[in-house]
mmCIF file with all atom_site columns, C-alpha atoms in Angstrom:
data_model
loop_
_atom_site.group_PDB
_atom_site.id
_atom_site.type_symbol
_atom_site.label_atom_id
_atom_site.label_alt_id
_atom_site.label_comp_id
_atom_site.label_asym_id
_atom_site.label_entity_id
_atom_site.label_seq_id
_atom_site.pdbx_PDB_ins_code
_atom_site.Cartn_x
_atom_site.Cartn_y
_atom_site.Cartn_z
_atom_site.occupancy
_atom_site.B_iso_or_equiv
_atom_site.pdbx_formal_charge
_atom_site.auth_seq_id
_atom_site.auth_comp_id
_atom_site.auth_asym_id
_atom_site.auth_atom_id
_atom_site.pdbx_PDB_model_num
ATOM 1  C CA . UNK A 1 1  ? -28.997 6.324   -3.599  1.00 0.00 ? 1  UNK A CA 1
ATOM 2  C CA . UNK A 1 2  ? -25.351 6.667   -5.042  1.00 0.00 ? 2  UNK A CA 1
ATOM 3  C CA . UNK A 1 3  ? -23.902 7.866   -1.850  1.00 0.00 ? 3  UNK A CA 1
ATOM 4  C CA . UNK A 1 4  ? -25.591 4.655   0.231   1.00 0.00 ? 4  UNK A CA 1
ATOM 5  C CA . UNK A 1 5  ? -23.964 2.543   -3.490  1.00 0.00 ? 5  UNK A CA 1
ATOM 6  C CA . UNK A 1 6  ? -20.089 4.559   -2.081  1.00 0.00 ? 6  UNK A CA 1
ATOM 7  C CA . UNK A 1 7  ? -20.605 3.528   0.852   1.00 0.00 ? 7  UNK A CA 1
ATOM 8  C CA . UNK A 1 8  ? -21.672 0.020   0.269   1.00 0.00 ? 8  UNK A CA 1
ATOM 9  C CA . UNK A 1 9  ? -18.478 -0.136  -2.120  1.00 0.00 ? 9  UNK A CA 1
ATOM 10 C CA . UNK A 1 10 ? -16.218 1.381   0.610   1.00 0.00 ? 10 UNK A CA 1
ATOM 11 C CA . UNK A 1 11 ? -17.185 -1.197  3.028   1.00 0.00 ? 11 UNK A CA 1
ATOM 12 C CA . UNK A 1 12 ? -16.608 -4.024  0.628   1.00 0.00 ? 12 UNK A CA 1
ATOM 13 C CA . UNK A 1 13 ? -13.456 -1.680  -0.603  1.00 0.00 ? 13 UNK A CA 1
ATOM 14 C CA . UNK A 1 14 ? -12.236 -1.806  3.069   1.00 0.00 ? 14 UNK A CA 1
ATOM 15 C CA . UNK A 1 15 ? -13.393 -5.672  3.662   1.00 0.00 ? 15 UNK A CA 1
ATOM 16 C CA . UNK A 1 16 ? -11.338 -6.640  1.287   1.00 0.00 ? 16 UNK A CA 1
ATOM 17 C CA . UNK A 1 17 ? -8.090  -5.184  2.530   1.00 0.00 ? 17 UNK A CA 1
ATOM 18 C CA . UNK A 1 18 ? -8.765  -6.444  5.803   1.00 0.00 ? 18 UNK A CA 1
ATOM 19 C CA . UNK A 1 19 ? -8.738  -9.632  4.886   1.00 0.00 ? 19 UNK A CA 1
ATOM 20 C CA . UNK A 1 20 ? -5.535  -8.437  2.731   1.00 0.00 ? 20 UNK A CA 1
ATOM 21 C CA . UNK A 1 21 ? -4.159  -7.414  5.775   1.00 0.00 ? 21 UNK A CA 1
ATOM 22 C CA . UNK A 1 22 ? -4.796  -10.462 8.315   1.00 0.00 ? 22 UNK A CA 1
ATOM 23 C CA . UNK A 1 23 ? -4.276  -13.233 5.775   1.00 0.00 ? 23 UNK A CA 1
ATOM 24 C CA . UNK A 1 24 ? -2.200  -12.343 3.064   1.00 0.00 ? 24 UNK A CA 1
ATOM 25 C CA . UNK A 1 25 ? 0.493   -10.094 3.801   1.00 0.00 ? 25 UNK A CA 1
ATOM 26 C CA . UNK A 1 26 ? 1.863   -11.111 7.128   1.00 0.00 ? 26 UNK A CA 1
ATOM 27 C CA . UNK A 1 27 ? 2.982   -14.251 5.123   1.00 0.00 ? 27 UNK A CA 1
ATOM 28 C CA . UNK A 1 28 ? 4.313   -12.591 1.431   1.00 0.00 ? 28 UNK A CA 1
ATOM 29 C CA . UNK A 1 29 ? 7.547   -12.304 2.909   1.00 0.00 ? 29 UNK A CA 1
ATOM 30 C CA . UNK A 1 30 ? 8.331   -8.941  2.710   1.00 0.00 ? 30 UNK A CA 1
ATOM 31 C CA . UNK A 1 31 ? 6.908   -5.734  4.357   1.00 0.00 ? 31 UNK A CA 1
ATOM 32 C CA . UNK A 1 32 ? 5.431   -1.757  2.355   1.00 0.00 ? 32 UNK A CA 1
ATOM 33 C CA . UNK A 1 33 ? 8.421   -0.390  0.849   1.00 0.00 ? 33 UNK A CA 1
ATOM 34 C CA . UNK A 1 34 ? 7.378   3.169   1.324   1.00 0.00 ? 34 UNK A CA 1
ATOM 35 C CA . UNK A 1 35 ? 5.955   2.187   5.267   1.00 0.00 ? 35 UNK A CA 1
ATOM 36 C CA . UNK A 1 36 ? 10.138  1.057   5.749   1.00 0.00 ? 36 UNK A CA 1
ATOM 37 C CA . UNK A 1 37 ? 11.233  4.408   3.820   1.00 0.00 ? 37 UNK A CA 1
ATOM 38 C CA . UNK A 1 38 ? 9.350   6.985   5.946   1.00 0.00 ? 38 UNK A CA 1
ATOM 39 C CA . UNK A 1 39 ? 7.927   4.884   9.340   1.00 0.00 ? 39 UNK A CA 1
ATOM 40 C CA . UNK A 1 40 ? 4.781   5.850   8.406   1.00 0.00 ? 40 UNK A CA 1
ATOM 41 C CA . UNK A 1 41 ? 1.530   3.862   7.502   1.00 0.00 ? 41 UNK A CA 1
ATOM 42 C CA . UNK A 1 42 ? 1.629   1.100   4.829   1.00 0.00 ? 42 UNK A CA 1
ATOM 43 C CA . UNK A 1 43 ? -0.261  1.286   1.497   1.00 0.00 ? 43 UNK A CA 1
ATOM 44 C CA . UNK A 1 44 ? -2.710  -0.801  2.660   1.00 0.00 ? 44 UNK A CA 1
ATOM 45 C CA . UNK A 1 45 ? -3.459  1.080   5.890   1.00 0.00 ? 45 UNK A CA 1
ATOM 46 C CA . UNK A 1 46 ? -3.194  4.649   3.900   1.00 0.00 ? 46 UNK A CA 1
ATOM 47 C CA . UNK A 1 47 ? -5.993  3.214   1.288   1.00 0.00 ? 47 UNK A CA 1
ATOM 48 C CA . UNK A 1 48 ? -7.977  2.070   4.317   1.00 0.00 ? 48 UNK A CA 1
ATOM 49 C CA . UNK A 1 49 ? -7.963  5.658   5.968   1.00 0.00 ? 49 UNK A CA 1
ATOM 50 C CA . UNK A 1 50 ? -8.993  7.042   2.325   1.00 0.00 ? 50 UNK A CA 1
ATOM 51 C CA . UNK A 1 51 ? -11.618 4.703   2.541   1.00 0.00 ? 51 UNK A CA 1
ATOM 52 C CA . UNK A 1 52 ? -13.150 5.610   5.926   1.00 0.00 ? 52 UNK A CA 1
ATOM 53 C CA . UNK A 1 53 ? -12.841 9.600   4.783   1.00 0.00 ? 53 UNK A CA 1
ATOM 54 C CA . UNK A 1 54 ? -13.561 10.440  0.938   1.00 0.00 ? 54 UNK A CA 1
ATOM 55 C CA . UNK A 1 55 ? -15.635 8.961   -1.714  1.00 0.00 ? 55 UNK A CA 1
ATOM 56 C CA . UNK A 1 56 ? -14.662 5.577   -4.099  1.00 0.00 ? 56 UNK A CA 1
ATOM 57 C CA . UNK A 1 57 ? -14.182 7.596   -6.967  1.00 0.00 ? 57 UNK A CA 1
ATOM 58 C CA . UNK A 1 58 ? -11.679 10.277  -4.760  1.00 0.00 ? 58 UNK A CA 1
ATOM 59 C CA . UNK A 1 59 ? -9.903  7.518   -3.472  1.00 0.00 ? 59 UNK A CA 1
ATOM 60 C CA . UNK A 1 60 ? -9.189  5.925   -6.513  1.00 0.00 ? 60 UNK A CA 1
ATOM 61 C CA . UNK A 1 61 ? -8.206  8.633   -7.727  1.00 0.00 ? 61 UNK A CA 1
ATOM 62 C CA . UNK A 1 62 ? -5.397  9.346   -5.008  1.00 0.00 ? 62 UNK A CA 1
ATOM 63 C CA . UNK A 1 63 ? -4.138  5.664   -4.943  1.00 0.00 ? 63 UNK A CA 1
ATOM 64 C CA . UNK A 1 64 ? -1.981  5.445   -7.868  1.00 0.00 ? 64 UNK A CA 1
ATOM 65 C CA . UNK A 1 65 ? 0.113   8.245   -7.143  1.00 0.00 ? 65 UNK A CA 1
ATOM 66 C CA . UNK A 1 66 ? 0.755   6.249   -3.709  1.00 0.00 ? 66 UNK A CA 1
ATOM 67 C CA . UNK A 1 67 ? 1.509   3.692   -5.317  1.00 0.00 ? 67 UNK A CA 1
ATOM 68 C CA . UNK A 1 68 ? 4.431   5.308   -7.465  1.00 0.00 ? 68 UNK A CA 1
ATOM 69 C CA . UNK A 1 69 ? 5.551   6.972   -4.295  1.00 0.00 ? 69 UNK A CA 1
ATOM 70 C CA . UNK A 1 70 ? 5.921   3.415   -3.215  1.00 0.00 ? 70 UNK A CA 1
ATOM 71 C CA . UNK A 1 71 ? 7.527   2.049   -5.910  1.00 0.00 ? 71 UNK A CA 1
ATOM 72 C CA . UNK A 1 72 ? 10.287  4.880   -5.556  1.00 0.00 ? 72 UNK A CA 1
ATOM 73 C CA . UNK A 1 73 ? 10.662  4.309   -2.098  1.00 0.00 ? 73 UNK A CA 1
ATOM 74 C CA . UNK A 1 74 ? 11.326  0.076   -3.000  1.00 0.00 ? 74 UNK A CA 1
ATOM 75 C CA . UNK A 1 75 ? 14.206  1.395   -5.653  1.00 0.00 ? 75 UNK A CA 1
ATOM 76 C CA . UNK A 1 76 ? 15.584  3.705   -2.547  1.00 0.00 ? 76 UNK A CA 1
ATOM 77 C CA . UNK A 1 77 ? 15.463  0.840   -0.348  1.00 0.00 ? 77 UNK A CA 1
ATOM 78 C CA . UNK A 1 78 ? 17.272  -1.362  -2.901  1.00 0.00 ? 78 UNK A CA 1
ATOM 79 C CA . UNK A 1 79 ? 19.730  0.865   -3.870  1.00 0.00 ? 79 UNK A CA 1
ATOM 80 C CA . UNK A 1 80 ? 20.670  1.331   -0.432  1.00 0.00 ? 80 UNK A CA 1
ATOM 81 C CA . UNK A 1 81 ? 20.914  -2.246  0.187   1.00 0.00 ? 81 UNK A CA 1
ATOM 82 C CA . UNK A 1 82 ? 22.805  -2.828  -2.304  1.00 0.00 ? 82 UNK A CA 1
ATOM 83 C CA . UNK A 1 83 ? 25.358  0.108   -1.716  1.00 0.00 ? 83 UNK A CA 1
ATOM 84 C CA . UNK A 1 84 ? 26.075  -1.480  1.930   1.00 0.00 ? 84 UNK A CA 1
ATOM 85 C CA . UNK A 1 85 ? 26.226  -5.093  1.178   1.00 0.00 ? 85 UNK A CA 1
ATOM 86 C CA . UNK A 1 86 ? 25.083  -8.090  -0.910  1.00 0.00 ? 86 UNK A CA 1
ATOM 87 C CA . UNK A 1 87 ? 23.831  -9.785  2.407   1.00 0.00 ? 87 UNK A CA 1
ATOM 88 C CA . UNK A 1 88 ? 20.744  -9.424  4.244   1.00 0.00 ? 88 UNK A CA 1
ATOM 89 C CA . UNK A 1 89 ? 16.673  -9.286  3.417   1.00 0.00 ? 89 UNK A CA 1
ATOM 90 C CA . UNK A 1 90 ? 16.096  -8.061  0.012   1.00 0.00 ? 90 UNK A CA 1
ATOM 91 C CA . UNK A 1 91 ? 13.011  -5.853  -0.469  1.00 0.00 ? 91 UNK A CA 1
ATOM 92 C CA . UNK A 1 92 ? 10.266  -6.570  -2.618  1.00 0.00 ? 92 UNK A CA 1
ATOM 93 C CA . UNK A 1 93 ? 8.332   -3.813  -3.788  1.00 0.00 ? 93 UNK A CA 1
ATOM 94 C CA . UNK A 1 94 ? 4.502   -4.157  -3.403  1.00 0.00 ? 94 UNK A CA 1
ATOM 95 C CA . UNK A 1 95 ? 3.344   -1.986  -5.700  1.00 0.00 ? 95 UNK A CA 1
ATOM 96 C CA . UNK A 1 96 ? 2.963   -3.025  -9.382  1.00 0.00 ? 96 UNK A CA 1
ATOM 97 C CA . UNK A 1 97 ? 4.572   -0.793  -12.219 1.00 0.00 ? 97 UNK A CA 1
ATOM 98 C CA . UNK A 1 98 ? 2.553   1.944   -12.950 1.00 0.00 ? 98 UNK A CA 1
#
């Protein structure tokens, strides 16, 4: 019974960022800090792929320290922007203070 409850979770879990994903972010204005950083998948996608492979509970517990990672990789990006030039896209972190 409480595995079929993860799984129903997960899927709702997962629903959501879909939707996250196809109406909400391609119009926030500004793109996964840590995805720019390091070229590899955003926040979003790396929760997703948590999702599909562990348990809710495992997954929420690996999600916050993402999240920091992310939030360093915003102040990287900034401070880099700022170093070469006032001009150009700013970067927006997406990931709350933790």
């Amino acid at each position: 019974m409480q595995s079929d409850l993860d799984w129903l979770a997960r899927q709702g879990a997962i629903a959501a960022i879909d939707t996250y994903q196809r109406a909400l972010s391609p119009h926030k204005g500004f793109a996964c800090p840590h995805r720019l950083l390091y070229g590899r998948e955003s926040c979003s996608d790396y929760a997703r792929q948590l999702l599909h492979n562990q348990s809710l509970l495992q997954a929420a517990k690996t999600l916050p320290q993402r999240f920091r990672l992310c939030q360093q990789a915003a102040q990287q990006l900034q401070a880099s922007q700022y170093q070469q030039s006032n001009s150009g896209c700013i970067v927006i972190p997406c990931c709350l203070p933790l």
